[in-house]
Coordinates of C-alpha atoms in Angstrom, one line a residue:
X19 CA 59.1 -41.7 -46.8
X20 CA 57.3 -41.0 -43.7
X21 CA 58.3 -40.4 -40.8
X22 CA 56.5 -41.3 -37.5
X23 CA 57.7 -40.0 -33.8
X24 CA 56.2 -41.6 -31.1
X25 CA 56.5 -39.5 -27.9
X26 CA 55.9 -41.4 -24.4
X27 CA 57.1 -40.8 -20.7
X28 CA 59.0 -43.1 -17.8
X29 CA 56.3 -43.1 -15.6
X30 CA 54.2 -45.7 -14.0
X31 CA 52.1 -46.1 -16.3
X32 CA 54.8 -47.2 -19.0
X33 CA 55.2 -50.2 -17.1
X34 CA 51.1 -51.2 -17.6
X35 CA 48.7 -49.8 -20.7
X36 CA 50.8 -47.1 -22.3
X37 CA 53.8 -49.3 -22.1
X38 CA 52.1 -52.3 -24.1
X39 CA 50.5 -49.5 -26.3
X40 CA 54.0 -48.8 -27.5
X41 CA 55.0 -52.1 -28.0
X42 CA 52.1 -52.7 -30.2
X43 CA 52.7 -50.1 -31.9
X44 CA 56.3 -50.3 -32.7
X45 CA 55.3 -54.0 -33.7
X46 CA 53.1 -52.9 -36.4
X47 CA 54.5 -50.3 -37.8
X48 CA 58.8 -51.4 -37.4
X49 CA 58.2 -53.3 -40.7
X50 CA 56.3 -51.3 -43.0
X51 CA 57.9 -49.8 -46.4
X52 CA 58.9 -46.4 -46.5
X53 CA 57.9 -45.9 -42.7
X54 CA 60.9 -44.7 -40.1
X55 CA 60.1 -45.3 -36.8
X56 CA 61.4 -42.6 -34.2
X57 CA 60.5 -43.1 -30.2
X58 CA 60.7 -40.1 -28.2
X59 CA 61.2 -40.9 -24.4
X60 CA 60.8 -38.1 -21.9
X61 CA 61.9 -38.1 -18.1
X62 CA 64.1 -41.2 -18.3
X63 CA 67.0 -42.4 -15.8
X64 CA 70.2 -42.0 -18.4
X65 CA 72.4 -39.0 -17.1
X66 CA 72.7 -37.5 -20.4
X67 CA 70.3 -37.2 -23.8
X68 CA 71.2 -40.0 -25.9
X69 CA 70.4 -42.2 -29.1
X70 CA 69.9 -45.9 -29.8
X71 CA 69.6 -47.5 -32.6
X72 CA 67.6 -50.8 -32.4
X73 CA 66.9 -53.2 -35.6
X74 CA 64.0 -51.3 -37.1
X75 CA 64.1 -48.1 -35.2
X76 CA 65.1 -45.4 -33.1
X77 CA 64.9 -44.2 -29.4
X78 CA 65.9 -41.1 -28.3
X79 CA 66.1 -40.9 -24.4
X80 CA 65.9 -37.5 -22.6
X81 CA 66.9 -38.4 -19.4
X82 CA 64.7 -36.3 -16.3
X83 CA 64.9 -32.2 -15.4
X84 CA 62.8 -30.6 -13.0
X85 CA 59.0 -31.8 -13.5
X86 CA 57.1 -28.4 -11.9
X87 CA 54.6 -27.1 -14.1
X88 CA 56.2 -23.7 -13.8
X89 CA 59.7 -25.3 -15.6
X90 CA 57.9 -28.0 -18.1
X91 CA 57.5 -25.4 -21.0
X92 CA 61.7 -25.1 -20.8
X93 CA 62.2 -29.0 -20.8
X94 CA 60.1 -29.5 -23.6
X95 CA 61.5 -26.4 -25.5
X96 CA 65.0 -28.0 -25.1
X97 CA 64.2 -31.5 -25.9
X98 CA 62.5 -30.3 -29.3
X99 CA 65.3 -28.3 -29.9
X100 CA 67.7 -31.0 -29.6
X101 CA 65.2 -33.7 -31.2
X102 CA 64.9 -31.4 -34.0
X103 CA 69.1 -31.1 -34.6
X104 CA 68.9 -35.2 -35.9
X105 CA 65.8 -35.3 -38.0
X106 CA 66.4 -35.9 -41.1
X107 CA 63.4 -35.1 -43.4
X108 CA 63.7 -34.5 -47.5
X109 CA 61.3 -32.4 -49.2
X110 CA 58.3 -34.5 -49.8
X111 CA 58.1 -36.6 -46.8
X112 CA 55.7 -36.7 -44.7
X113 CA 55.3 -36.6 -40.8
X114 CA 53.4 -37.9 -38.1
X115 CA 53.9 -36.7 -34.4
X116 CA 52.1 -38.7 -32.2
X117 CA 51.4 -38.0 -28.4
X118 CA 50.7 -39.8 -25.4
X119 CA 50.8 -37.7 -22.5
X120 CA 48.7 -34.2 -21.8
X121 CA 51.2 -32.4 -20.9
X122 CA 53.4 -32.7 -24.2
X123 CA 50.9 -30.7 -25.8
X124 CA 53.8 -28.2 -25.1
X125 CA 55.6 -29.4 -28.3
X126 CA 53.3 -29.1 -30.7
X127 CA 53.5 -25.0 -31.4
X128 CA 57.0 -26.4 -32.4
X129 CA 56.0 -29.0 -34.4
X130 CA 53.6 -26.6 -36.4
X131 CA 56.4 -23.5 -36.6
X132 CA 59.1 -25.9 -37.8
X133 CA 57.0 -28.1 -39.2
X134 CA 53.3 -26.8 -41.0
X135 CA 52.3 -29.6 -43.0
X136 CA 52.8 -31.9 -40.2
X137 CA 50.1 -34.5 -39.0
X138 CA 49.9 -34.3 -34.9
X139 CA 47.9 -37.6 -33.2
X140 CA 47.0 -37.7 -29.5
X141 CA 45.9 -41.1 -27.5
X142 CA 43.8 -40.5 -25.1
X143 CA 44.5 -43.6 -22.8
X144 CA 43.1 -42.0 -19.5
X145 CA 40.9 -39.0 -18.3
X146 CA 41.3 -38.3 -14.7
X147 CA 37.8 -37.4 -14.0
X148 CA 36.9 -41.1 -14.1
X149 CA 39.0 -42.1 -11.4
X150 CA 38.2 -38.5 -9.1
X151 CA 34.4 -39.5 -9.8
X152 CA 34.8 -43.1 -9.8
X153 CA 33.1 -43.2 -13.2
X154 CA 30.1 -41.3 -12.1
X155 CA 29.5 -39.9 -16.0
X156 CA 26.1 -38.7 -14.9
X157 CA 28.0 -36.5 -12.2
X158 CA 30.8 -35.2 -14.7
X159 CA 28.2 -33.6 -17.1
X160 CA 26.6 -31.9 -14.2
X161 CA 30.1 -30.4 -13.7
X162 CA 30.8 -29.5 -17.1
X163 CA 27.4 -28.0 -17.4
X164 CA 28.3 -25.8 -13.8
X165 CA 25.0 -27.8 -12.6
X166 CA 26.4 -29.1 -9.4
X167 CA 25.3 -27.9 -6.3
X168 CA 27.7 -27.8 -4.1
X169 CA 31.2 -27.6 -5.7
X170 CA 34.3 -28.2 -3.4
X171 CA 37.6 -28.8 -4.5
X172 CA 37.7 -32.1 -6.2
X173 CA 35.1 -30.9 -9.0
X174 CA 37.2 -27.6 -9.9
X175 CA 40.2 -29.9 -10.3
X176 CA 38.0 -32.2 -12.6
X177 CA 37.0 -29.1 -14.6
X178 CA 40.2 -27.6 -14.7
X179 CA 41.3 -30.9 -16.0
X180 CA 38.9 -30.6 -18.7
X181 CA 39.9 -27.3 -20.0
X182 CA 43.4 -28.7 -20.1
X183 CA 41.8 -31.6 -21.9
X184 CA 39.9 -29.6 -24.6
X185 CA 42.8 -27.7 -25.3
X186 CA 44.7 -30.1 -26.5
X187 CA 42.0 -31.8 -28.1
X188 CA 41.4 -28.5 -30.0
X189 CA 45.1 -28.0 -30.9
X190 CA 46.2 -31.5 -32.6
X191 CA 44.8 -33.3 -35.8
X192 CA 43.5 -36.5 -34.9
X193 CA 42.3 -38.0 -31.7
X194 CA 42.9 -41.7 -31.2
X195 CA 40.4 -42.9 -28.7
X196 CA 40.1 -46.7 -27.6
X197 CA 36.7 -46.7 -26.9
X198 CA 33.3 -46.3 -28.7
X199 CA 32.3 -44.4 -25.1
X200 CA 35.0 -42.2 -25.1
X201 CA 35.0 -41.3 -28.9
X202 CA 30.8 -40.6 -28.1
X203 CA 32.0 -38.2 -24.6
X204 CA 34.5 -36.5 -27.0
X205 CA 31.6 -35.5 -29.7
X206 CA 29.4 -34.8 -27.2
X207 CA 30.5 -33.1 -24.1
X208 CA 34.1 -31.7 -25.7
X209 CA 32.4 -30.3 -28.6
X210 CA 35.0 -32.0 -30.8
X211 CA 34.6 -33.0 -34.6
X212 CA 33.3 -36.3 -36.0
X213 CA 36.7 -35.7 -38.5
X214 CA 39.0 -35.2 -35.7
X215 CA 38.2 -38.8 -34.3
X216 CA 39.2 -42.0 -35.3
X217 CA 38.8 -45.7 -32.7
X218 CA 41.8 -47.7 -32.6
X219 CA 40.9 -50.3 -30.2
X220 CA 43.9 -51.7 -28.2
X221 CA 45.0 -54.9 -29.9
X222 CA 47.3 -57.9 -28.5
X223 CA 48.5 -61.1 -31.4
X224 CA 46.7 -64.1 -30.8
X225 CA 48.7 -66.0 -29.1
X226 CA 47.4 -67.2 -25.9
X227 CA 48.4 -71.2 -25.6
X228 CA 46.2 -73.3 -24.4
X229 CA 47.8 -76.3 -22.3
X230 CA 46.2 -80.1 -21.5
X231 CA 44.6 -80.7 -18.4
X232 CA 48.1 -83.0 -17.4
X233 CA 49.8 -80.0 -17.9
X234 CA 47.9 -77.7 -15.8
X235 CA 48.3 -79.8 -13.0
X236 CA 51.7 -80.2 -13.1
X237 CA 52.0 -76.0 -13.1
X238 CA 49.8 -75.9 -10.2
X239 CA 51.9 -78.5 -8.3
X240 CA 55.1 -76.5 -9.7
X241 CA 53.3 -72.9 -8.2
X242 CA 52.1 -75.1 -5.0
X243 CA 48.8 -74.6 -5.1
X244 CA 46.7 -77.4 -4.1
X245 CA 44.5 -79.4 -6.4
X246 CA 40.8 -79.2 -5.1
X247 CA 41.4 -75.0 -4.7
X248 CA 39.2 -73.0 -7.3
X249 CA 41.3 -70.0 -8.4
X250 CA 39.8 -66.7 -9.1
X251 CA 42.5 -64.4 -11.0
X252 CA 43.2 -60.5 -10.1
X253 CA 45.5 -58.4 -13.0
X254 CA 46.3 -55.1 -12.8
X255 CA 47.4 -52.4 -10.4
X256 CA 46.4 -52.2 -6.7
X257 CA 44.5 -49.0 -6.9
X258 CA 41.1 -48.5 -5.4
X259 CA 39.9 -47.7 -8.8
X260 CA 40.8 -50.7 -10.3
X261 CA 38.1 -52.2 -7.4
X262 CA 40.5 -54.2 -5.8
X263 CA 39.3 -53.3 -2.6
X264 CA 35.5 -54.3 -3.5
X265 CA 36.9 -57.7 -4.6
X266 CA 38.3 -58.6 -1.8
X267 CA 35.3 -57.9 0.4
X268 CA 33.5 -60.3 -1.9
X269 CA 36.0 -63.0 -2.0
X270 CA 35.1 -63.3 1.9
X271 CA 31.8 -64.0 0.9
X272 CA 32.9 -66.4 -1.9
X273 CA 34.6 -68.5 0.7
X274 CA 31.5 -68.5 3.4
X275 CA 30.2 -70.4 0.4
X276 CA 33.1 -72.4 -0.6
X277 CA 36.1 -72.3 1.2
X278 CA 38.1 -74.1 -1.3
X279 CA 38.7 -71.1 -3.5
X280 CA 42.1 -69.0 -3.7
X281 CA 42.3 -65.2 -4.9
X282 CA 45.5 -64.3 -6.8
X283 CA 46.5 -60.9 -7.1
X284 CA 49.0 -60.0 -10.3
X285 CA 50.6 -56.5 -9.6
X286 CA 52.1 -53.8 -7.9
X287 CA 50.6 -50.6 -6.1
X288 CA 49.2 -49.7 -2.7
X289 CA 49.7 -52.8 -1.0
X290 CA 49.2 -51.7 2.7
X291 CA 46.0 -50.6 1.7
X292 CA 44.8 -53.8 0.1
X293 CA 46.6 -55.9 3.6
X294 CA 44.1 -53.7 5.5
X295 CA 40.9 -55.5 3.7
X296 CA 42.5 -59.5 3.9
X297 CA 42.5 -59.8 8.0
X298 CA 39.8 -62.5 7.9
X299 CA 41.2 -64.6 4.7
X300 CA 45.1 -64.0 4.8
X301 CA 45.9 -67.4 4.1
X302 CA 43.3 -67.4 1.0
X303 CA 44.7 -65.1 -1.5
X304 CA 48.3 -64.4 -2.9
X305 CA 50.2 -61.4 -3.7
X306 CA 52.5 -62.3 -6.7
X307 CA 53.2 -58.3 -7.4
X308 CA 53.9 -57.6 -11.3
X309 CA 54.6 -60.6 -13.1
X310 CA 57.0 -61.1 -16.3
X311 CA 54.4 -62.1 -19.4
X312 CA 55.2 -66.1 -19.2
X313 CA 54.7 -66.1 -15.5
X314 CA 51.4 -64.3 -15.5
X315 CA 50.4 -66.8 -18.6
X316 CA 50.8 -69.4 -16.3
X317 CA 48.1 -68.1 -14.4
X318 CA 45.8 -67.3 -16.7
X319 CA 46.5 -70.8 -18.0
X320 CA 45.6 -72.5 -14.7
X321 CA 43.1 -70.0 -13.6
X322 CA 38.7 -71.2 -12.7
X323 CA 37.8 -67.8 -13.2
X324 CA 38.6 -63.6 -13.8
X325 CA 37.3 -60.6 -12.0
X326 CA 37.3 -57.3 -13.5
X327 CA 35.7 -55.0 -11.3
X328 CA 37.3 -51.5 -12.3
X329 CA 35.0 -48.5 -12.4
X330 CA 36.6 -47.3 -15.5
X331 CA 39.1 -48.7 -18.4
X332 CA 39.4 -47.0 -21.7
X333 CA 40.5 -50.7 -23.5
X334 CA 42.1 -53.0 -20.8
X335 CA 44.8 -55.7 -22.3
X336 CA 43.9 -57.5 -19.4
X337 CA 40.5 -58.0 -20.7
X338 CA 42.3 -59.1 -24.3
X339 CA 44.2 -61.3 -22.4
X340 CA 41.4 -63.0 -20.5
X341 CA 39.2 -63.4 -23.4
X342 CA 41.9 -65.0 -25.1
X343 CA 42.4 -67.6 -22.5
X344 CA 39.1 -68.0 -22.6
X345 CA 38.3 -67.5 -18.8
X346 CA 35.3 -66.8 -17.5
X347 CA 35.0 -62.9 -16.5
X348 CA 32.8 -61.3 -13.5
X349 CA 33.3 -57.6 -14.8
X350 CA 31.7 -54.6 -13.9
X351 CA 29.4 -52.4 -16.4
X352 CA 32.7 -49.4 -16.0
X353 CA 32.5 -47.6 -19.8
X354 CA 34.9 -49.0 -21.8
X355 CA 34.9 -52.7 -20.3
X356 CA 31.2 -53.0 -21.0
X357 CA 31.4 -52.2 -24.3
X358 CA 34.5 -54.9 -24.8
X359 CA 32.8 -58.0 -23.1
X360 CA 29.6 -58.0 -23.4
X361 CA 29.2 -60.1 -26.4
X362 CA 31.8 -62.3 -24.5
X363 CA 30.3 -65.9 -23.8
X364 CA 31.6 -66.6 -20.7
X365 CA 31.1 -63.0 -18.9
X366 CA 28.7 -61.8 -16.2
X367 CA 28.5 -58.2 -15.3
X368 CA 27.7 -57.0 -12.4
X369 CA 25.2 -54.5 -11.7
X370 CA 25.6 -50.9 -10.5
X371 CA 23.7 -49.6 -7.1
X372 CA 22.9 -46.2 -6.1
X373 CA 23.1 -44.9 -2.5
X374 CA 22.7 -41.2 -1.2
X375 CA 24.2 -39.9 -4.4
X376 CA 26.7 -42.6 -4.4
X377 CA 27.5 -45.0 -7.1
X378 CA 29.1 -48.5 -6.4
X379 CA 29.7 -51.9 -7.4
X380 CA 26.9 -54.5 -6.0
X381 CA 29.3 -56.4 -3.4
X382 CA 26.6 -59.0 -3.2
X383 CA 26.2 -59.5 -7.0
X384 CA 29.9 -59.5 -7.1
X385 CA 30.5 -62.5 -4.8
X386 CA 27.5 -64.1 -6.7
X387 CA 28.7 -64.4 -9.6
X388 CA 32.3 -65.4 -8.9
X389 CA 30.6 -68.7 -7.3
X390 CA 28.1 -69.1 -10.6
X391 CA 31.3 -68.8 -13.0
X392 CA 34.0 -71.4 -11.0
X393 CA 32.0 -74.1 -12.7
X394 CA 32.1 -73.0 -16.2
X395 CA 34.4 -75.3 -18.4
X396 CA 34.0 -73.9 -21.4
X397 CA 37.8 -72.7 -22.3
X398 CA 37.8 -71.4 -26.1
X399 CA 39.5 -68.3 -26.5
X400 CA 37.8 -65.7 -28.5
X401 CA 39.0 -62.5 -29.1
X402 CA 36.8 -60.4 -30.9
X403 CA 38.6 -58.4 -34.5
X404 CA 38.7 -55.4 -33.2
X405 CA 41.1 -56.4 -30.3
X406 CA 43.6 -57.8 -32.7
X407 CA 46.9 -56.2 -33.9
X408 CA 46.0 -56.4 -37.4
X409 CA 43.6 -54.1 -37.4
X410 CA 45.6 -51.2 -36.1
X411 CA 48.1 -50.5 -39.0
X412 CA 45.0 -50.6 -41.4
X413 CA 43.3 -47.7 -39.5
X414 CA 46.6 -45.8 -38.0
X415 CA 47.6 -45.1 -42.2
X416 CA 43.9 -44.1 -43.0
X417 CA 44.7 -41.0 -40.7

């Protein structure tokens, strides 16, 4: 038997990326022979530690101490020392710890004391450098290499963040990384083993439904939006990162050159911030906030066109998800998206400039080629292999 313990956190981020990477997960490994399934949440909103048992597997909720650095080590001594009280592992069975947050590298001296032939795994679904440096790469090795010229307080965070990066690259056995750019940074700037790394690309099943063109007029008359309006399609959170900001700047420029175009924005985030850039086209773009799956489906069903203008992503499902629906994408060249959409038909990238030191989007290119790809009909959905779910069981038991 083996047994697999899949550690994750109630935090924002469980509601976007790290919370479909668990459902994934737990949908391809629930069924397998001689696997049981554990999942480890920390921080949660129950008043008291407690157990459920679903179909297939378990969860075991933790519910939310003190989060100071200076008491985390306690927390996570307790929870492993209650976790540990209902494992129930024979002789020869095999485990597999696997890690999702930083800061649970905490629990993995006790997983090797109580447990030494143990496997430990780490996903490395975000490095905060790329959002303090708004993906400047070339910028981040000048830091790492103490090259910088004048330091201030942002790049000793990013360092420090490094350290506490390489240490817990150092400590477990594999690293999963969801990127052929992040795998190559680990190699290369982290000093980390070819044998320690594996890929896993995110992957989502196939099922994107396609619907006639009767039927995507009736959901626009259902969601009132008018016939002749072009709709470009936003998913994702409202963070300046995401370029959300950018976007809106160029979808003023979209609509100097056709006013009959409508940006939707799927999420939740920091909306005041995003109200601040719409003063001149309030009345063109909608706010749904975060959608539930068959509501956003609807848009990407009815949608002319996708923007994807983050500076970074490791392996956006939003990107899955638009390829599948086969919309037409304006992306940016961020690491991680590049490398998942440029063998994508229907996908323009937009180019980066350089200013004073600065790196950002082109806001001209931007609003460009959001005109250029409204009139693309072209609808088949293609999602390349390695963004489907099949693949990851095959490569997680390789491990």
């Amino acid at each position: 038997m083996t047994h697999i313990f899949f550690f994750t956190e109630n935090d924002r981020s469980s509601v976007y990326g790290r919370g479909t990477y668990l459902k994934q997960m737990i949908t391809c490994l629930q069924d397998v022979k001689n696997i049981s399934l554990h999942i480890v949440e920390f921080f949660t909103q129950e008043s008291e530690f407690q157990i459920t048992k679903e179909e297939n597997f378990s969860v075991y909720s933790f519910p939310a101490q003190n989060n100071s650095s200076f008491l985390l080590f306690k927390y996570y001594h307790n929870c492993w020392y209650i976790l540990k009280s209902y494992m129930e592992i024979e002789e020869n069975d095999k485990i597999i710890f696997h890690l999702n947050f930083l800061k649970e590298y905490e629990l993995v001296k006790y997983m090797k004391e109580d447990f030494p032939s143990c496997k430990v795994i780490f996903t490395l679904h975000y490095q905060h450098w790329a959002s303090l440096l708004n993906g400047d790469l070339s910028l981040y090795k000048k830091i790492l290499k103490k090259q910088e010229e004048k330091p201030d307080d942002k790049f000793e965070e990013v360092y420090s963040n490094y350290l506490a990066e390489k240490r817990v690259f150092d400590g477990v056995d594999h690293i999963i990384c969801l990127s052929e750019f992040t795998a190559e940074l680990l190699k290369n700037s982290y000093h980390i083993p070819q044998n320690k790394i594996v890929i896993i690309h995110n992957g989502l099943e196939h099922n994107f439904p396609n619907i006639s063109r009767e039927e995507k007029e009736k959901t626009r008359k259902k969601l009132w939006i008018e016939k002749k309006e072009k709709i470009i399609l936003f998913v994702g959170r409202l963070d300046a990162t995401k370029g959300i900001n950018l976007l809106i700047q160029a979808f003023e420029k979209v609509l100097q050159t056709d006013p009959d175009c409508r940006l939707v924005i799927i999420g939740d985030g920091d909306f005041p911030a995003c109200f601040q850039k719409t003063k001149t086209c309030w009345s063109k773009i909608t706010f749904t906030g975060r959608l539930k799956k068959e509501e956003l489906y609807e848009f990407y069903q009815i949608a002319d066109v996708a923007a994807l203008p983050s500076v970074h992503e490791q392996c956006s499902y939003v990107a899955i998800e638009m390829m599948g629906f086969g919309l037409p994408i304006v992306s940016s060249p961020g690491y991680g998206l590049l490398e998942m959409i440029q063998s994508y038909e229907n996908a323009k990238i937009v180019s980066i400039k350089r200013d004073d030191g600065e790196e950002y989007l082109s806001l001209e290119e931007l609003s460009r080629n959001l005109i250029d790809s409204i009139s693309v009909t072209n609808r088949k959905g293609q999602i390349p292999d390695r963004y489907q779910l099949k693949n990851i069981q095959k490569i997680y038991f390789s491990l």
